[in-house]
XYZ file of C-alpha atoms in Angstrom:
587
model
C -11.799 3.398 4.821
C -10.344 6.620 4.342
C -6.662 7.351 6.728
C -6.984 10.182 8.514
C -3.365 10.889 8.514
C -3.087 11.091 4.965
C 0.709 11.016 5.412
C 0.636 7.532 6.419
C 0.187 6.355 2.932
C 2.900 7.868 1.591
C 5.926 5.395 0.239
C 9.495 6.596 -0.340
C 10.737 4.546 -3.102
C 14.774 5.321 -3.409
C 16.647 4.161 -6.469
C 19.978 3.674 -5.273
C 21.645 2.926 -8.440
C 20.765 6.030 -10.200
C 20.447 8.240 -7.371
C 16.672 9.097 -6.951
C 13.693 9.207 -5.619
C 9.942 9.560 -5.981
C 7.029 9.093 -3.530
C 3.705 7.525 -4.144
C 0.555 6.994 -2.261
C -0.886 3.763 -1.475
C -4.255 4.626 0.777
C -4.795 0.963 -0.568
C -3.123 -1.201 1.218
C -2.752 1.153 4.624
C -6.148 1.261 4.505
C -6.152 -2.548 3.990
C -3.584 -3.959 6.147
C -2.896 -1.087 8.730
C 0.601 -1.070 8.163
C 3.731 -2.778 8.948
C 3.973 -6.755 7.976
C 0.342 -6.800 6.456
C 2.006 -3.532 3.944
C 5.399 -4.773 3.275
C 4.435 -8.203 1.917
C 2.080 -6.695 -0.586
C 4.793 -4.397 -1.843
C 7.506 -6.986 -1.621
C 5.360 -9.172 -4.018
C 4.855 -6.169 -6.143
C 8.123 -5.272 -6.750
C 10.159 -8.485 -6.117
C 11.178 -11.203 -8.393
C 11.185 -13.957 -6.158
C 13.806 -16.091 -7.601
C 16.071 -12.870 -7.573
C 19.737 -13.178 -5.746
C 19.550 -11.823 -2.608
C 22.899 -10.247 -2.917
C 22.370 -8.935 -6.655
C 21.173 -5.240 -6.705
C 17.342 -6.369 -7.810
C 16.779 -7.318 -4.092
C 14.420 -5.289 -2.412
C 13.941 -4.507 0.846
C 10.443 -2.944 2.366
C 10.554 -1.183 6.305
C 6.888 -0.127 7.347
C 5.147 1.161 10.281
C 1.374 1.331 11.442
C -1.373 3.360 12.233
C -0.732 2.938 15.420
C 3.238 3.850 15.204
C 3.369 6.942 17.690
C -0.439 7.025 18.417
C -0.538 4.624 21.339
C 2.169 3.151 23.815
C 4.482 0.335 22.930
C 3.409 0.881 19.098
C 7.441 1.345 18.833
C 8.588 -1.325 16.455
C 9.640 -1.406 12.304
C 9.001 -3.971 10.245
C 11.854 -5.091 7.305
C 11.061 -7.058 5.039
C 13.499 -8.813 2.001
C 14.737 -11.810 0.582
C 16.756 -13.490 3.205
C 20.620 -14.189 2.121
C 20.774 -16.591 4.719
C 17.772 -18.948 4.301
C 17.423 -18.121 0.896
C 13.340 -17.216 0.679
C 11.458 -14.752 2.770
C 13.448 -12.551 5.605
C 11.804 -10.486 7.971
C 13.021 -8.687 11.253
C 11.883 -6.104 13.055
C 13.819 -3.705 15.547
C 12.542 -1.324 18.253
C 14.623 1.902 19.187
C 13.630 5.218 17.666
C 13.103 4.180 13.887
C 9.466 3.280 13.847
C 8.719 6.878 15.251
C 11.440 8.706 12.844
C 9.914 7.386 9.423
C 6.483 8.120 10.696
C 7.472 11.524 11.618
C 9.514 12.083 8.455
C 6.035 11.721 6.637
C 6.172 8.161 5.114
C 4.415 4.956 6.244
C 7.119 3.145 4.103
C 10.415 2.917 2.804
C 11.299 0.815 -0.420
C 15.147 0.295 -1.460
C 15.902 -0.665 -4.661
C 19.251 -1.350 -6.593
C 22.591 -0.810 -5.722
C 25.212 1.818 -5.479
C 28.192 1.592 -7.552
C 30.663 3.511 -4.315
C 29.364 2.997 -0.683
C 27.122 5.765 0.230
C 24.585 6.592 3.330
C 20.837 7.945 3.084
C 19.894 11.071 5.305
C 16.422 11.918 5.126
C 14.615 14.467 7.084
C 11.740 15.956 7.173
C 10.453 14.158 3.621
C 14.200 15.359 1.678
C 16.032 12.536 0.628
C 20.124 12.952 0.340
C 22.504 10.498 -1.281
C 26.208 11.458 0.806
C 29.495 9.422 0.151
C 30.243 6.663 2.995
C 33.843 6.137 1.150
C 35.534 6.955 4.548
C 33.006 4.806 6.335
C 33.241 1.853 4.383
C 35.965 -0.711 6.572
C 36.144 1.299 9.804
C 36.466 -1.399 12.339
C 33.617 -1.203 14.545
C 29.732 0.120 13.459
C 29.764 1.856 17.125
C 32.253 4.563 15.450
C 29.914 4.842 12.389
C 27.165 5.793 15.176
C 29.510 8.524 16.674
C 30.450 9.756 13.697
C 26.869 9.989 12.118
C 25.564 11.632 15.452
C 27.781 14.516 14.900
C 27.507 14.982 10.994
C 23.652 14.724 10.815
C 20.816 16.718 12.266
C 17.794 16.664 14.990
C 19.844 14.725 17.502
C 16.631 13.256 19.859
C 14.578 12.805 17.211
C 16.189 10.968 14.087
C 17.278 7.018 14.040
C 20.395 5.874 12.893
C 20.705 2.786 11.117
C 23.711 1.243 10.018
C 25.307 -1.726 9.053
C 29.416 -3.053 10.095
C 32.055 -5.108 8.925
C 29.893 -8.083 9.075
C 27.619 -6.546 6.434
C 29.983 -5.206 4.166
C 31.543 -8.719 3.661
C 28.288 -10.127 3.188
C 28.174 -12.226 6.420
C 24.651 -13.790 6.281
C 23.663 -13.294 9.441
C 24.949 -9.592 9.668
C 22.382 -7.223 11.282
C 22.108 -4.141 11.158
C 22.343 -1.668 13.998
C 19.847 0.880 15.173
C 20.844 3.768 17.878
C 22.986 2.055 20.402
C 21.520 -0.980 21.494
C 18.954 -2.397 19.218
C 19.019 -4.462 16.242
C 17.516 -5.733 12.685
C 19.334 -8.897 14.037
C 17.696 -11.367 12.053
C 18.072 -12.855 8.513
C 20.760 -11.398 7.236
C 19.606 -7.674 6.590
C 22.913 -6.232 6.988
C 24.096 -8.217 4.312
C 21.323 -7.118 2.063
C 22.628 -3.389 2.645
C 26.085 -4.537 2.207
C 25.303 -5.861 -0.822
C 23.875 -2.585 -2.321
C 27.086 -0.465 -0.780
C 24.375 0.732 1.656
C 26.631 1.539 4.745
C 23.781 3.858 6.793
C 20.511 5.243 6.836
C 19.709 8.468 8.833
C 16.075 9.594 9.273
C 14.056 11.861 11.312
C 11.357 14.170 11.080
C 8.631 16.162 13.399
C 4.965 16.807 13.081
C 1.531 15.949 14.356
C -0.022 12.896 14.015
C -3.954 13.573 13.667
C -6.641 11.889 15.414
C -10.568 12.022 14.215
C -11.743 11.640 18.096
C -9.488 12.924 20.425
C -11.564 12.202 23.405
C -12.189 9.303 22.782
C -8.164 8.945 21.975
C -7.448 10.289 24.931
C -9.466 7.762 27.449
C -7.818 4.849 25.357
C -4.348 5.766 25.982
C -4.515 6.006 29.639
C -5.745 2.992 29.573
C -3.075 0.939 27.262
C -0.544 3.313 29.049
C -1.645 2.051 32.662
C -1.945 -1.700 31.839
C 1.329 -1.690 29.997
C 2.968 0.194 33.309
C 0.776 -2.546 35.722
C 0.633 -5.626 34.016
C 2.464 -8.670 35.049
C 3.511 -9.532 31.997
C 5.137 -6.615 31.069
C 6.517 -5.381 34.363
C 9.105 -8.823 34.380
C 10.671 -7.213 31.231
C 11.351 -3.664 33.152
C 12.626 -5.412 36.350
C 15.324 -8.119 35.120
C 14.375 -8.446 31.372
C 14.137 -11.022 29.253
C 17.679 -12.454 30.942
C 15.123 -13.340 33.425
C 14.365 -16.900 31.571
C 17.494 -18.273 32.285
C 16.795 -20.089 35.281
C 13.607 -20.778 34.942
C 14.456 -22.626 31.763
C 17.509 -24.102 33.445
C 15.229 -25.688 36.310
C 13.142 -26.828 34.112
C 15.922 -28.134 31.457
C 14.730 -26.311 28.809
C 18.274 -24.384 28.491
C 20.327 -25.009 25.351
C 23.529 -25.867 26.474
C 26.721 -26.839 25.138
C 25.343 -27.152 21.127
C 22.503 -28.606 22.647
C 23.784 -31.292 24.245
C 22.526 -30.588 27.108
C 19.039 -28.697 27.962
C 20.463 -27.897 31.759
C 23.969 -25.825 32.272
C 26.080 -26.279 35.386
C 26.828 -22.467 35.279
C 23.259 -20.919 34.656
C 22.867 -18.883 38.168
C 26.383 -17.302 37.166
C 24.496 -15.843 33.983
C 21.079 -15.426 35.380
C 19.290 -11.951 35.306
C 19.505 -11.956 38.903
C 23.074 -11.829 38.672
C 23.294 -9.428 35.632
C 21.642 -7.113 37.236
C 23.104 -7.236 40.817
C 26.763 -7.367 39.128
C 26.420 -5.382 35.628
C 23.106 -3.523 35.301
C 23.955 0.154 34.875
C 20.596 1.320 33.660
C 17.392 0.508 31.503
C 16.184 2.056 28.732
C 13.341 2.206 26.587
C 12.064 2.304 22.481
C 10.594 5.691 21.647
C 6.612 5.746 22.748
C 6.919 3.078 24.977
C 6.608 3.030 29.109
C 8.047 -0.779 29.719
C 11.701 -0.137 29.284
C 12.446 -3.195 28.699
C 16.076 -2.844 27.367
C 18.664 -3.445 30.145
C 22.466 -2.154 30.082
C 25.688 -3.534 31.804
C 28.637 -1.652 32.652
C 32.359 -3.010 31.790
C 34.752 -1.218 33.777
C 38.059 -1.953 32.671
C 41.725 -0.001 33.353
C 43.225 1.757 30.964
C 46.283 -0.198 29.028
C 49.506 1.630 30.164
C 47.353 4.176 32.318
C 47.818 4.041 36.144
C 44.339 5.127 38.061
C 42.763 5.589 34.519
C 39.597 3.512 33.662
C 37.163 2.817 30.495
C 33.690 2.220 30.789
C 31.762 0.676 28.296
C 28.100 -0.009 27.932
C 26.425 -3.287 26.809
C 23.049 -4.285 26.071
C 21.835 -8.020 27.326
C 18.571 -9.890 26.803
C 18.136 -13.347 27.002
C 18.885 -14.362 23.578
C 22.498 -13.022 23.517
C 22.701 -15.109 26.709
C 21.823 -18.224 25.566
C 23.805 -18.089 22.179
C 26.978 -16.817 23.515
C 26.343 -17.755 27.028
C 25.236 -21.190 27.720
C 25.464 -22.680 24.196
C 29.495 -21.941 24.123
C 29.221 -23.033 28.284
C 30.470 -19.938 28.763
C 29.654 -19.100 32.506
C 31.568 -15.654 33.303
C 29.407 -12.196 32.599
C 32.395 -10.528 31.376
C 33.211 -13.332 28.366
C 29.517 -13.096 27.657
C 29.124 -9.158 27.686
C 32.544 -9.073 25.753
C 30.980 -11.690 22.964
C 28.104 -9.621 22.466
C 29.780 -6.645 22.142
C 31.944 -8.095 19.676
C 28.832 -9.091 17.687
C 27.623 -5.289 17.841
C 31.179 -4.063 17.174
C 31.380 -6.299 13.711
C 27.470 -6.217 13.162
C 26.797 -9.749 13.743
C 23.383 -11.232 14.950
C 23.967 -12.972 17.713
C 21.828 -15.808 17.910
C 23.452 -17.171 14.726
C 26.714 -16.216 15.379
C 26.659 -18.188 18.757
C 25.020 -21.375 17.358
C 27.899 -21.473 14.519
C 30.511 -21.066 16.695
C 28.815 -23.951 19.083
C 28.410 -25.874 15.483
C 32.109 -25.444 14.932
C 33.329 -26.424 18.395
C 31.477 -29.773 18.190
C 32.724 -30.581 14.814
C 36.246 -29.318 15.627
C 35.926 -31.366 19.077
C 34.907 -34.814 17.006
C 37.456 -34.496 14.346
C 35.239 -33.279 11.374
C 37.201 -30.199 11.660
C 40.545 -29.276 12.329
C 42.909 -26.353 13.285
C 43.865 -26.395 9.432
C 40.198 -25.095 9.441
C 39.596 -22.746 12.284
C 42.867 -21.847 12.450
C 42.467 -21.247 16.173
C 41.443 -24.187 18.567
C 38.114 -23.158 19.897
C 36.878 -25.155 23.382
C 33.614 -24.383 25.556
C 33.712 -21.857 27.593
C 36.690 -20.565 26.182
C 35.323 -16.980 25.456
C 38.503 -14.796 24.554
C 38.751 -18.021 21.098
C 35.407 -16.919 20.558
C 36.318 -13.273 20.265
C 38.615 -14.391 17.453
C 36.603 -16.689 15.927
C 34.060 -13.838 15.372
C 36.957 -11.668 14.034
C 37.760 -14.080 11.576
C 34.176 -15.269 10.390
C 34.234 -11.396 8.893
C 37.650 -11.174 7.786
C 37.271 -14.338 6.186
C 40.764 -15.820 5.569
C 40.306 -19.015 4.708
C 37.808 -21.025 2.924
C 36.146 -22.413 6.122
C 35.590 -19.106 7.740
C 33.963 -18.124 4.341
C 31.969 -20.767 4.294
C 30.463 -20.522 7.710
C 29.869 -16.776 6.970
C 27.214 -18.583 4.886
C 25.353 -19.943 8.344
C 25.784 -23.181 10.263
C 23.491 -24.875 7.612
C 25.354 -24.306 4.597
C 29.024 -25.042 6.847
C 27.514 -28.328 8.092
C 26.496 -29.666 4.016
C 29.856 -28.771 3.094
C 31.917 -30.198 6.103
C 29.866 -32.413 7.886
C 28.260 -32.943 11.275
C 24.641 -31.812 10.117
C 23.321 -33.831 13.066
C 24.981 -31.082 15.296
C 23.485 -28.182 13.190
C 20.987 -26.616 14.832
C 19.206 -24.551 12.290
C 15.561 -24.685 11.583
C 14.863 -23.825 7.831
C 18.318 -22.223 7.363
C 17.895 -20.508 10.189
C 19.822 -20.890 13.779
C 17.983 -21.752 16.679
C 16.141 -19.509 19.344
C 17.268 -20.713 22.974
C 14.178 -22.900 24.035
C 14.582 -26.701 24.293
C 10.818 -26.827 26.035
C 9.272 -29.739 23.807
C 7.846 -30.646 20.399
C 6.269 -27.323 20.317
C 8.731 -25.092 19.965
C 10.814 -26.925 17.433
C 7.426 -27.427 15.058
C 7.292 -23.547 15.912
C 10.562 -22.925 14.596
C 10.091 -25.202 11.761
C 6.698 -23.583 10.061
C 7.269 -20.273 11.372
C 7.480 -18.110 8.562
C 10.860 -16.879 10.135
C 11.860 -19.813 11.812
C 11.609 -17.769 14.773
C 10.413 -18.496 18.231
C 8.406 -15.028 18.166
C 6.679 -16.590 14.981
C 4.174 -18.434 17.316
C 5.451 -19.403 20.965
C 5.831 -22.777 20.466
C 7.416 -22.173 24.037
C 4.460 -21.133 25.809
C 2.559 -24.008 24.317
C 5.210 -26.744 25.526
C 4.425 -24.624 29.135
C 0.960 -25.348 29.338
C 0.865 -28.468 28.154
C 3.826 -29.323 30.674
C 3.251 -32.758 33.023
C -0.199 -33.003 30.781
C -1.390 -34.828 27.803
C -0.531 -33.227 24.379
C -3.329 -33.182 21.508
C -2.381 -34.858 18.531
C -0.410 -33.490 16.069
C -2.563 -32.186 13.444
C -4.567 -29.719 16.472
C -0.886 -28.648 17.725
C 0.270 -27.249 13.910
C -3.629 -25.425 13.889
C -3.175 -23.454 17.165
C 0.563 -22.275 16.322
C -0.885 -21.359 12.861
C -3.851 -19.545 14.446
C -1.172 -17.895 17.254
C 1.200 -16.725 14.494
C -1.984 -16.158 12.096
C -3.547 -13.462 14.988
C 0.319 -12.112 15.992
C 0.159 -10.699 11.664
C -2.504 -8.215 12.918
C 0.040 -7.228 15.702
C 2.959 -6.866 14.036
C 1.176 -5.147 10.833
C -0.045 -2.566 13.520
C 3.854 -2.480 14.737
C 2.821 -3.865 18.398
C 6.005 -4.929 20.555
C 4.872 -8.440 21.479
C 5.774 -8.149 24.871
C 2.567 -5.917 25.061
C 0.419 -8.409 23.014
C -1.229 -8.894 26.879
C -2.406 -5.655 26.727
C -3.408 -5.463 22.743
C -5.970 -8.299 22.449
C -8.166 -7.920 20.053
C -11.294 -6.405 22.133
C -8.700 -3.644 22.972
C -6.806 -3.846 19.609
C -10.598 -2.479 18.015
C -11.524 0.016 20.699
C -8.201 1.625 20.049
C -8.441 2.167 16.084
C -12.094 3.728 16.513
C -10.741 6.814 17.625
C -8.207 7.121 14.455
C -11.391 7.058 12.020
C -10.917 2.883 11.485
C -13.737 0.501 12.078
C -13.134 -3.011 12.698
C -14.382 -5.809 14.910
C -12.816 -8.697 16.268
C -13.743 -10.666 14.298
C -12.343 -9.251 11.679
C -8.845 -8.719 13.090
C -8.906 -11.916 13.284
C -9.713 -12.862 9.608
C -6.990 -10.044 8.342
C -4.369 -12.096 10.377
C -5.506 -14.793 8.547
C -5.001 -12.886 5.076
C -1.615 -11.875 5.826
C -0.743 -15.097 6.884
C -1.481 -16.671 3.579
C -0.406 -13.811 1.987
C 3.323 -13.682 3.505
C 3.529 -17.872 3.037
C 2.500 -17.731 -0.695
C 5.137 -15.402 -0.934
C 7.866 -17.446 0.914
C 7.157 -20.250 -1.331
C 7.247 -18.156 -4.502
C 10.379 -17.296 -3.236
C 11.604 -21.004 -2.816
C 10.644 -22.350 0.525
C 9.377 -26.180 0.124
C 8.149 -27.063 3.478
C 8.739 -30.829 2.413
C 12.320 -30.343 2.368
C 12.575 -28.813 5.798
C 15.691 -30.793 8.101
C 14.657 -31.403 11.327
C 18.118 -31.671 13.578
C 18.860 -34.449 14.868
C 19.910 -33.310 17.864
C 16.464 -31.980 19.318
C 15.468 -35.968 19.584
C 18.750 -36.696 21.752
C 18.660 -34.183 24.242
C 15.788 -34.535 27.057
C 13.651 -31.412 26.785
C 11.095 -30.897 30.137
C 8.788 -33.193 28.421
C 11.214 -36.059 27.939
C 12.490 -37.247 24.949
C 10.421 -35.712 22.106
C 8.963 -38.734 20.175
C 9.995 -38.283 16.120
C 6.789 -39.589 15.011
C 5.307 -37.123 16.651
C 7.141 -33.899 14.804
C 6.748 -36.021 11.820
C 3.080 -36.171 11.778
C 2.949 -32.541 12.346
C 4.778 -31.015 9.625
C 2.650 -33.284 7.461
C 0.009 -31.510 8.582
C 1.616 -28.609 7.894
C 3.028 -29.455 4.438
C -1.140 -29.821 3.551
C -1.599 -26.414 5.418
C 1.414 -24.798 3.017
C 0.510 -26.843 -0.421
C -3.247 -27.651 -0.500
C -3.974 -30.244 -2.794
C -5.276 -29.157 -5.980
């Protein structure tokens, strides 16, 4: 079917090794796969070499929107996709903020990096011109909130560019380095910040402003107020305007669900003192949302602290939280006081860490240090829970690096735990580190065949929930409805939904919505292109190395009472069989 915002299909393809550029059109696959994930994995496997280094300059890395990416409300997120330094096969993350909205405006559906610069340098494109400008005086300034500062005032269309950029954490190729967008939201996942480091890619500035056309625009119109009013009304998304995601933390707690403590524990002593109640009547300054969408979902603390050597003089700092950050430097370190926990993730923004991993390592490394695998020879400083301003330093020092350990567990808790021990206290799921839900078997096999090891992947969480206190089928129908869950969430996250509005995008709504833009598709349908991509992005992962029948399941995760008891082994067991017939089908 023909686009009929012919723009749409336009790629950027950016040589960064010899400086150029050249744009192509691929009606194709737009036209195909509507965008975002369902795009980026077909040009990933065309211009990938899946055995390729993910460090070495023939990396690639693919960010696509939708045709729904400033069109409809909540349409606000950006799909990257690359070859994961941390779990070594396929990475993907995607990040809200203004980006989605400042490629599509810029007149590109895509953006394709390739190579690697010889001298750190920073893209700026506007408007469809692409600039290559020198980031030599960028390259080791401390924190990636002063690159933001000093980008806002060299580069132009303040309001209506995006400002990507990677810190520290990148540029010493820190696996789990994200990379920052705006202020306060993230490419946390995977390891994308190291990618960039890697190719001497300190920043990417881009912004544009046109129309986006619409073939019915009466019919667009009577659409739109309706997505607009159920995303403003609905239950589901008015929790994440009022407290947030933070607003899982006792809920999870009651239930035990809440990592605590490396997992020790699923319930945490200190949990009301980090609760989104209490961030918000102690911290919240204000909320803020992604470009094009009405939730406003992301909430920001205050830190009000006096000024060293200043009498009656005061800074004020600003602090995004979600539940995530929470859990990984909250609760998993038993850290119980707002200010260690706003201070941690702050840190991790500061050095351009992802936070989820960089909690679950440091709670890796405090249980190894704490049973004698490790010692202060190692982390040089004597980390304990709860014990935030050690964690502060231990952060520091996983970028700077000065010692063999810290550069090891710059590699990720798995790789730290092979070479030093205490892999039953690793928590990472494929390579990757834990999401913070204990629920039951669900959300572990969720994190295990996810194609991102992520609990997004297919809410492995909200399965555990509604199987609570009942009977759960056997294992083989458990693996089938994640795989269908994830399978469907593929058509959402090629159209560049935010899944906290996949309540309002189902698919009855998903089709009445593209009819106005010129595209034709049923349910039904959606629901077999999920199924494509699906296929599509796992064939890919395991070109690029994944082997399902190799995947570690932590020990830990049997030990620990979840809400559902002890999760029985056999159980999991039976299930990523299933799966392992679901990945490889016999010949």
């Amino acid at each position: 079917m023909p686009l009929v915002d012919e723009q749409l299909a336009r790629v950027l393809r950016v040589d960064l090794t010899n400086k150029r550029y050249r744009v192509e059109r691929r009606d194709d696959l737009f036209s195909r796969y509507l965008g975002g994930t369902g795009v980026a994995v077909q040009l990933l496997k065309e211009n990938l070499n899946p055995r390729v280094d993910p460090l070495s300059p023939d990396n690639v890395v693919v960010m696509a929107v939708g045709v729904l990416t400033g069109v409809y409300p909540a349409a606000s997120k950006l799909v990257a996709m690359f070859k994961s330094p941390l779990t070594g096969n396929l990475g993907e993350s995607h990040a809200g903020g203004r980006a989605a909205l400042a490629l599509r405006m810029s007149g590109f559906g895509a953006l394709v990096l390739e190579g690697s610069s010889e001298t750190p340098i920073y893209l700026s494109v506007h408007d469809g011109r692409v600039e290559f400008k020198d980031a030599s005086a960028l390259w080791g300034v401390r924190s990636s909130l002063t690159i933001g500062k000093v980008l806002r005032e060299r580069e132009p269309w303040p309001g209506l560019r995006s400002i990507m950029r990677i810190g520290r954490a990148g540029e010493r190729l820190v696996r789990y380095a994200s990379v920052i967008l705006e202020t306060y939201r993230h490419f946390g996942r995977l390891g994308l910040g190291a990618v960039w480091g890697s190719k001497r890619l300190k920043a990417l500035v881009i912004g544009g402003r046109r129309a986006v056309p619409v073939a019915d625009v009466r019919g667009y119109r009577e659409i739109y107020k309706q997505i607009f009013e159920e995303c403003l009304r609905s239950p589901s998304t008015r929790k994440y305007h009022e407290l947030g995601t933070a607003e899982n933390v006792m809920p999870l707690n009651e239930i035990g669900g809440l990592p605590t403590r490396n997992l020790r524990s699923a319930r945490f002593e200190g949990a009301e003192l980090i609760s989104g109640e209490r961030f918000a009547k102690e911290s919240l300054a204000r909320r803020i949302a992604c470009a094009h969408c009405p939730i406003a979902c992301v909430h920001i603390a205050s830190i009000r602290e006096i000024y060293p050597g200043e009498k009656y003089f005061y800074v004020t700092r600003y602090i995004s939280y979600d539940y995530e950050p929470i859990y990984a430097l909250g609760s998993m370190l038993g850290v119980s006081e707002i200010e260690g926990i706003l201070k941690l993730i702050e840190q991790t923004d500061i050095l351009g860490l992802d936070a989820i991993s960089s909690g679950v390592a440091l709670a890796w490394a405090t249980e190894a240090f704490e049973r004698g695998v490790i010692s202060e020879r190692e982390t040089i400083v004597r980390p304990e829970w709860g014990d935030w301003r050690t964690y502060l330093k231990m952060l520091e020092l996983i970028v700077d690096q000065p010692n063999d350990f810290y550069g090891v567990l710059a590699e990720g808790t798995e790789r730290a735990s092979e070479r030093y021990g205490c892999q039953d206290c690793a928590l990472t799921f494929g390579g990757n580190e834990m999401p913070g839900y204990h629920t039951g078997p669900a959300s572990h096999i969720g994190y295990l065949i996810g194609l991102r090891h992520s609990h997004l992947d297919n809410a492995g969480y909200s399965l555990d929930q509604r199987y609570l206190g009942k009977s759960y089928p056997d294992p083989d129908a458990l693996v089938d409805e994640l795989v269908e869950e994830e399978s469907w969430r593929q058509v959402l996250t090629s159209l560049v939904i935010c899944l906290f509005a996949r309540g309002v995008y189902k698919p009855e709504m998903i089709s009445r919505a593209l009819k106005p833009l010129g595209i034709e598709i049923d349910e039904e349908d959606l629901r077999a292109l999920g199924r494509e991509i699906y296929r599509e992005k796992l064939d890919l992962k395991i070109r690029m190395g994944f082997d399902p029948s190799r995947l570690r399941v932590p020990r830990r995760i049997f030990e620990t009472p979840s809400p559902q008891g002890r999760i029985d082994e056999g159980y999991v067991m039976r299930a990523l069989d299933r799966y392992r017939r679901i990945a490889v089908p016999p010949h």
